[in-house]
Coordinates of C-alpha atoms and ligand atoms in Angstrom, one line a residue:
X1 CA -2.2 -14.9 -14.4
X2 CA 1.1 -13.4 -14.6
X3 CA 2.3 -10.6 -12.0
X4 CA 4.8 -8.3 -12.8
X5 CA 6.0 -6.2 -9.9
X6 CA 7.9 -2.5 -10.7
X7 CA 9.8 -0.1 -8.9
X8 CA 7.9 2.6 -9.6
X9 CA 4.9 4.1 -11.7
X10 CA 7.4 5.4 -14.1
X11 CA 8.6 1.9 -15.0
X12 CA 5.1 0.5 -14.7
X13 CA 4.1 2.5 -17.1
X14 CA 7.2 1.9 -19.8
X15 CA 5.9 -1.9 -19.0
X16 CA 2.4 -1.3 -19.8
X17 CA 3.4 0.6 -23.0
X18 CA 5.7 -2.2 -24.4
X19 CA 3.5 -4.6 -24.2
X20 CA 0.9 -2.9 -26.3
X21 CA 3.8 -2.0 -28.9
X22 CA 4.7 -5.8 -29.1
X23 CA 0.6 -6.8 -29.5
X24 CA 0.8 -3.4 -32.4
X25 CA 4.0 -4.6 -34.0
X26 CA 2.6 -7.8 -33.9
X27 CA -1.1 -7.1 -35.7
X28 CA -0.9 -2.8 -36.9
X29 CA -4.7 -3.3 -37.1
X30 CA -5.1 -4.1 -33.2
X31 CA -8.2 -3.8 -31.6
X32 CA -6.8 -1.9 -28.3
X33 CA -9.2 -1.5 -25.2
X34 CA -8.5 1.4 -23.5
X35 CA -9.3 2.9 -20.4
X36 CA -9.5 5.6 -18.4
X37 CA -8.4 7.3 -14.8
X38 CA -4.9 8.6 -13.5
X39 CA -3.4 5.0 -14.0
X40 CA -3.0 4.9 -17.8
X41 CA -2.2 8.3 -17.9
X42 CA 1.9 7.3 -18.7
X43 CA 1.6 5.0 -20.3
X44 CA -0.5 6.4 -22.8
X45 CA 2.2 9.6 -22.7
X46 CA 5.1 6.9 -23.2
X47 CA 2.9 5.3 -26.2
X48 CA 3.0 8.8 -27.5
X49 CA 6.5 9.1 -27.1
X50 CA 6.6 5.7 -29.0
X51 CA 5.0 7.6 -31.9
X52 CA 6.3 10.7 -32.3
X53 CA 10.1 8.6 -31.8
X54 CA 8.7 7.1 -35.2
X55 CA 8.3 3.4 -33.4
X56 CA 4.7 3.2 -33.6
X57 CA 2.0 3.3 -36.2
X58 CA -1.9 3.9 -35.0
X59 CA -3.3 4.2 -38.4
X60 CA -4.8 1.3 -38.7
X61 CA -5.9 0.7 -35.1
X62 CA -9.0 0.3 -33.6
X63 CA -9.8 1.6 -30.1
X64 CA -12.9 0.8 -27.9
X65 CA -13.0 2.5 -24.6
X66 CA -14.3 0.7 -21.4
X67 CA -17.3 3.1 -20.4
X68 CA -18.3 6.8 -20.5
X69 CA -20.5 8.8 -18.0
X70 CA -24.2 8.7 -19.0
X71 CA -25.4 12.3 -19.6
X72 CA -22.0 14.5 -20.4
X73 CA -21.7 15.4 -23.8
X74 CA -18.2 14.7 -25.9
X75 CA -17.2 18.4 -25.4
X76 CA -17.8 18.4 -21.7
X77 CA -14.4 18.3 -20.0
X78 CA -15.2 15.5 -17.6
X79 CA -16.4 12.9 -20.1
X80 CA -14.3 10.0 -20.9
X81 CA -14.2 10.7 -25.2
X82 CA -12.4 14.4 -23.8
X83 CA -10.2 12.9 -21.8
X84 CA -9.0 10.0 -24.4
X85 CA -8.8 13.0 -26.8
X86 CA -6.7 15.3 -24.6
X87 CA -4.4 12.8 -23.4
X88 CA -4.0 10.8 -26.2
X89 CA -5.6 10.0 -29.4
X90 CA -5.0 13.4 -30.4
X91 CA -1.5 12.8 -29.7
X92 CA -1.3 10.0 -32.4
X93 CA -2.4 9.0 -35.9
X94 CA -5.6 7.1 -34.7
X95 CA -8.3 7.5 -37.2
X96 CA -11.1 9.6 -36.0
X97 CA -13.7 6.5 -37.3
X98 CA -12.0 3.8 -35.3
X99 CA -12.0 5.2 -32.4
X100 CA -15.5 3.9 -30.4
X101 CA -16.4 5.1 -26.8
X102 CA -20.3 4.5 -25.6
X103 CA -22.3 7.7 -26.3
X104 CA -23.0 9.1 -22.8
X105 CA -25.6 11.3 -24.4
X106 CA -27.7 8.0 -26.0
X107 CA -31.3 8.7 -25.1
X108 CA -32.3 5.0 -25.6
X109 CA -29.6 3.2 -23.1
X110 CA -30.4 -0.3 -23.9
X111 CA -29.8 0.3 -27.6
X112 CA -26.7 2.2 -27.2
X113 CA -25.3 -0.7 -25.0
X114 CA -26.6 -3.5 -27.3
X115 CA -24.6 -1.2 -30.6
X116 CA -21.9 -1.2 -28.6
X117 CA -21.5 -4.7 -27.9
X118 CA -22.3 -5.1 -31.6
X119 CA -19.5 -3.0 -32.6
X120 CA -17.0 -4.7 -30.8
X121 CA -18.2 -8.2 -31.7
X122 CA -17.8 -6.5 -35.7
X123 CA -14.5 -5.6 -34.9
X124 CA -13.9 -9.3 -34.3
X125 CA -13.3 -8.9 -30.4
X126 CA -10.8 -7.0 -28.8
X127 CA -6.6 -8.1 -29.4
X128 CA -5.9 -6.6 -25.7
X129 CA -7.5 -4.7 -23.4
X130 CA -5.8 -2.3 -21.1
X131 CA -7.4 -2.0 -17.4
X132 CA -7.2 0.1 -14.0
X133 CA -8.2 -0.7 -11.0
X134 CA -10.9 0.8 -8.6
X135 CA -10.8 0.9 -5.0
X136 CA -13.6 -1.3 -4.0
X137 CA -12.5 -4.0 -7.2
X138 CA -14.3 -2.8 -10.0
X139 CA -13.0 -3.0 -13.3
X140 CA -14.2 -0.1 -15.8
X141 CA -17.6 0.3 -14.2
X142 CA -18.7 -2.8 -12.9
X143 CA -19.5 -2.5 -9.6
X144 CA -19.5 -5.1 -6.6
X145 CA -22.6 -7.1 -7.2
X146 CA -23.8 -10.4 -6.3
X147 CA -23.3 -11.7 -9.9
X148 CA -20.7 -10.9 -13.2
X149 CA -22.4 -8.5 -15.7
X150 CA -22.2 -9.9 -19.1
X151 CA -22.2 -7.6 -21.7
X152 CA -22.0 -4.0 -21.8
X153 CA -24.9 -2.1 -20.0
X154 CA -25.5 1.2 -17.7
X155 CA -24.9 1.6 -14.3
X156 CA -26.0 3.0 -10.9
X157 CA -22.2 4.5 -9.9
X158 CA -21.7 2.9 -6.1
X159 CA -21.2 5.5 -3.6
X160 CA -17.4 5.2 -3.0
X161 CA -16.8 5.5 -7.0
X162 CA -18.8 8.9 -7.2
X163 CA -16.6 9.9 -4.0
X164 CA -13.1 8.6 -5.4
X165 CA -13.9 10.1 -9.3
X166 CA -15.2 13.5 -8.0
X167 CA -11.5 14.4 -7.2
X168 CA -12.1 15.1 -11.4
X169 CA -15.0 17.3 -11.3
X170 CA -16.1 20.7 -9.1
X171 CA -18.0 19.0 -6.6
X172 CA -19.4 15.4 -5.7
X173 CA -22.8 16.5 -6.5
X174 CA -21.7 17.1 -10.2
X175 CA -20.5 13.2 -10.5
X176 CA -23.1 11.4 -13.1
X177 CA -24.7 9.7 -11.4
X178 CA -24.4 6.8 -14.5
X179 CA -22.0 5.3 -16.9
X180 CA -22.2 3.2 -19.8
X181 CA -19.9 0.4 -19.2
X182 CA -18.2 -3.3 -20.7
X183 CA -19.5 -5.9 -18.7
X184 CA -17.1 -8.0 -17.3
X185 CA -18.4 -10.6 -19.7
X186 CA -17.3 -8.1 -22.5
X187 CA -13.9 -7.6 -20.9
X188 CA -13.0 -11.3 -20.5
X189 CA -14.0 -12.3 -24.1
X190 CA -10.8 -9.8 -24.6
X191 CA -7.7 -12.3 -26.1
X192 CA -5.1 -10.4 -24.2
X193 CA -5.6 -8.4 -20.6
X194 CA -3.3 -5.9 -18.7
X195 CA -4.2 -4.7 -15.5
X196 CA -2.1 -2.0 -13.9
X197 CA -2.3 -0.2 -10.6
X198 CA -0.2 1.9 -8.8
X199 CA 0.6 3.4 -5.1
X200 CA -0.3 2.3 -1.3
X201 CA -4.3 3.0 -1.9
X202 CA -4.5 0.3 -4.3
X203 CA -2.6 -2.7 -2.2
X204 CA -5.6 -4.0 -0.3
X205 CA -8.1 -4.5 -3.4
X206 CA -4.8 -6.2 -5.4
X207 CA -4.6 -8.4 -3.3
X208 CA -8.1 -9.0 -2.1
X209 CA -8.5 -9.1 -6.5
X210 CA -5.8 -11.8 -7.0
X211 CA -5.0 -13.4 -3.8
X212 CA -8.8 -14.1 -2.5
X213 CA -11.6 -16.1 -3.7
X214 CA -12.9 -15.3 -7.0
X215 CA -16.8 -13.2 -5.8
X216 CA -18.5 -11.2 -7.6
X217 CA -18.1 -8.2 -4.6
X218 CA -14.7 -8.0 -6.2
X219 CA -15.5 -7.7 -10.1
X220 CA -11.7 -7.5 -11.0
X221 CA -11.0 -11.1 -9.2
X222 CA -12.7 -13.2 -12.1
X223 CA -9.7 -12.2 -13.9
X224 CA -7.9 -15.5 -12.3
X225 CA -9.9 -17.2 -14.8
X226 CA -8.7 -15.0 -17.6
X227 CA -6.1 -17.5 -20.0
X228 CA -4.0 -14.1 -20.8
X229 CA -3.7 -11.6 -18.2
X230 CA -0.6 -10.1 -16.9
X231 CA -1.1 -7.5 -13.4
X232 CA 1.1 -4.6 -13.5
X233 CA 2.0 -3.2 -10.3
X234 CA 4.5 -1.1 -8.4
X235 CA 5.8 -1.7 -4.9
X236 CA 3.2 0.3 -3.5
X237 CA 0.8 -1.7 -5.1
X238 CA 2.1 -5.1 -4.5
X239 CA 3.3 -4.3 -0.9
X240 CA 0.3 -6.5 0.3
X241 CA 1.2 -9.1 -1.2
X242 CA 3.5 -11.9 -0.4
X243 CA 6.3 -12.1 -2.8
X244 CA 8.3 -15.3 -3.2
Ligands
LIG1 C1 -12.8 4.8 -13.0 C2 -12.8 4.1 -14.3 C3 -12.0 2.8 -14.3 C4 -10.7 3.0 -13.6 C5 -10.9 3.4 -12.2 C6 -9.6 3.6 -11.4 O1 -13.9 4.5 -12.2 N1 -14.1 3.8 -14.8 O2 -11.9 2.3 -15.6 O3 -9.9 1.8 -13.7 O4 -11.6 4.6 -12.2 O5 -9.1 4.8 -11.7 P1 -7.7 5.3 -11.3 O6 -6.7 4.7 -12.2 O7 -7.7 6.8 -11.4 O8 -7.4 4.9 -9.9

């Protein structure tokens, strides 16, 4: 596990978005794993930058998003496909058919998640997979449990997630209540992991994540196990955290 500590978001975010240039440069038919929230959001705008500067080439790459909220429709504002469309793929040259995000309008849940597993394995895996951070640990929407979910599957959203995402939406009442999401199994098969997370709010579950016991009650910890992951954080972030 690699830590790399920034002075601010702003140069998190430049971090973030040079390495997924290098792993692009490296292999233009990536399979990226992207994900949502307000932690990506610049580096996905410097990636964008990247692109329009003539750096970068998406047309061959492959995306697969983390999760999606069970029961919004593409079109609905709050759904994770509009919000990888408005702040980025349709920035960039990303084909239309290789982008994949769960469908939060699936009927049949079980075979929407086993397709979606399926379609990543196709791909052949993903190259490197691009993470945030929640609150209480969990990484996309694996919540604190007593075990690590293997493959991707739907969720019961935990209380302090519906609280902490309704700052997106109206009210907390209009929150799904559900989400398609990677399991953690799904997310460590990845070759290649960044994590980044930003500001004050995010120092205790960094360091409970990284410098604790690997558990379960903090899904993001079994990245310590991961062969290739490299935490991105600012000084906020990493202010918990004793620094040698
Ligand atoms: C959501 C997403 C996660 C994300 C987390 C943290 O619950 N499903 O993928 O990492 O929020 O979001 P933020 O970056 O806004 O703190």
């Amino acid at each position: 596990m690699k830590i790399i500590i920034c002075k601010n978001y702003e140069e998190l975010s430049s971090t973030a978005a040079n390495l997924i240039k290098d792993q692009i440069i490296s292999k233009k038919d990536s399979v990226l794993g992207l994900a949502t929230g307000s932690s990506p959001l610049k580096t996905y705008e410097k990636l964008v930058d990247l692109y329009k500067n003539n750096l970068l080439d998406f047309s061959e790459i492959k995306s697969v998003n983390l999760d999606e909220y069970k029961g919004l429709t593409k079109d609905n504002t709050n759904s994770y496909y509009f919000f990888m469309k408005e702040n980025f793929f349709n920035k960039i040259n990303i084909k239309e058919e290789n982008i994949n995000i769960p469908n939060g309008m699936a009927l049949d849940e079980l075979e929407e998640c086993e397709n979606y597993e399926e379609k990543i394995n196709s791909l052949g895996g993903i190259d490197l997979q691009l993470l945030g951070i929640g609150h209480n640990g969990h990484i996309a929407f694996n919540e604190p449990a007593s075990h690590f979910s293997k493959k991707t599957h739907c969720v019961e959203l935990s209380e302090s997630t519906i609280k902490a995402n309704s700052r997106f939406f109206e009210t907390e009442d209009e929150v799904p209540k559900k989400a398609f999401t990677m399991g953690i199994g799904t997310i460590f098969k990845a070759k290649k992991i960044i994590l980044i997370a930003s500001g004050k709010d995010k120092a205790k579950i960094i360091k409970e994540a990284f410098f604790s016991e690997v558990n379960p009650n903090v899904p993001a910890s079994i990245l310590q196990f991961h062969k290739d992951v490299i935490i991105i954080l600012d000084e906020d972030a990493a202010s918990l955290i004793n620094k040698f």
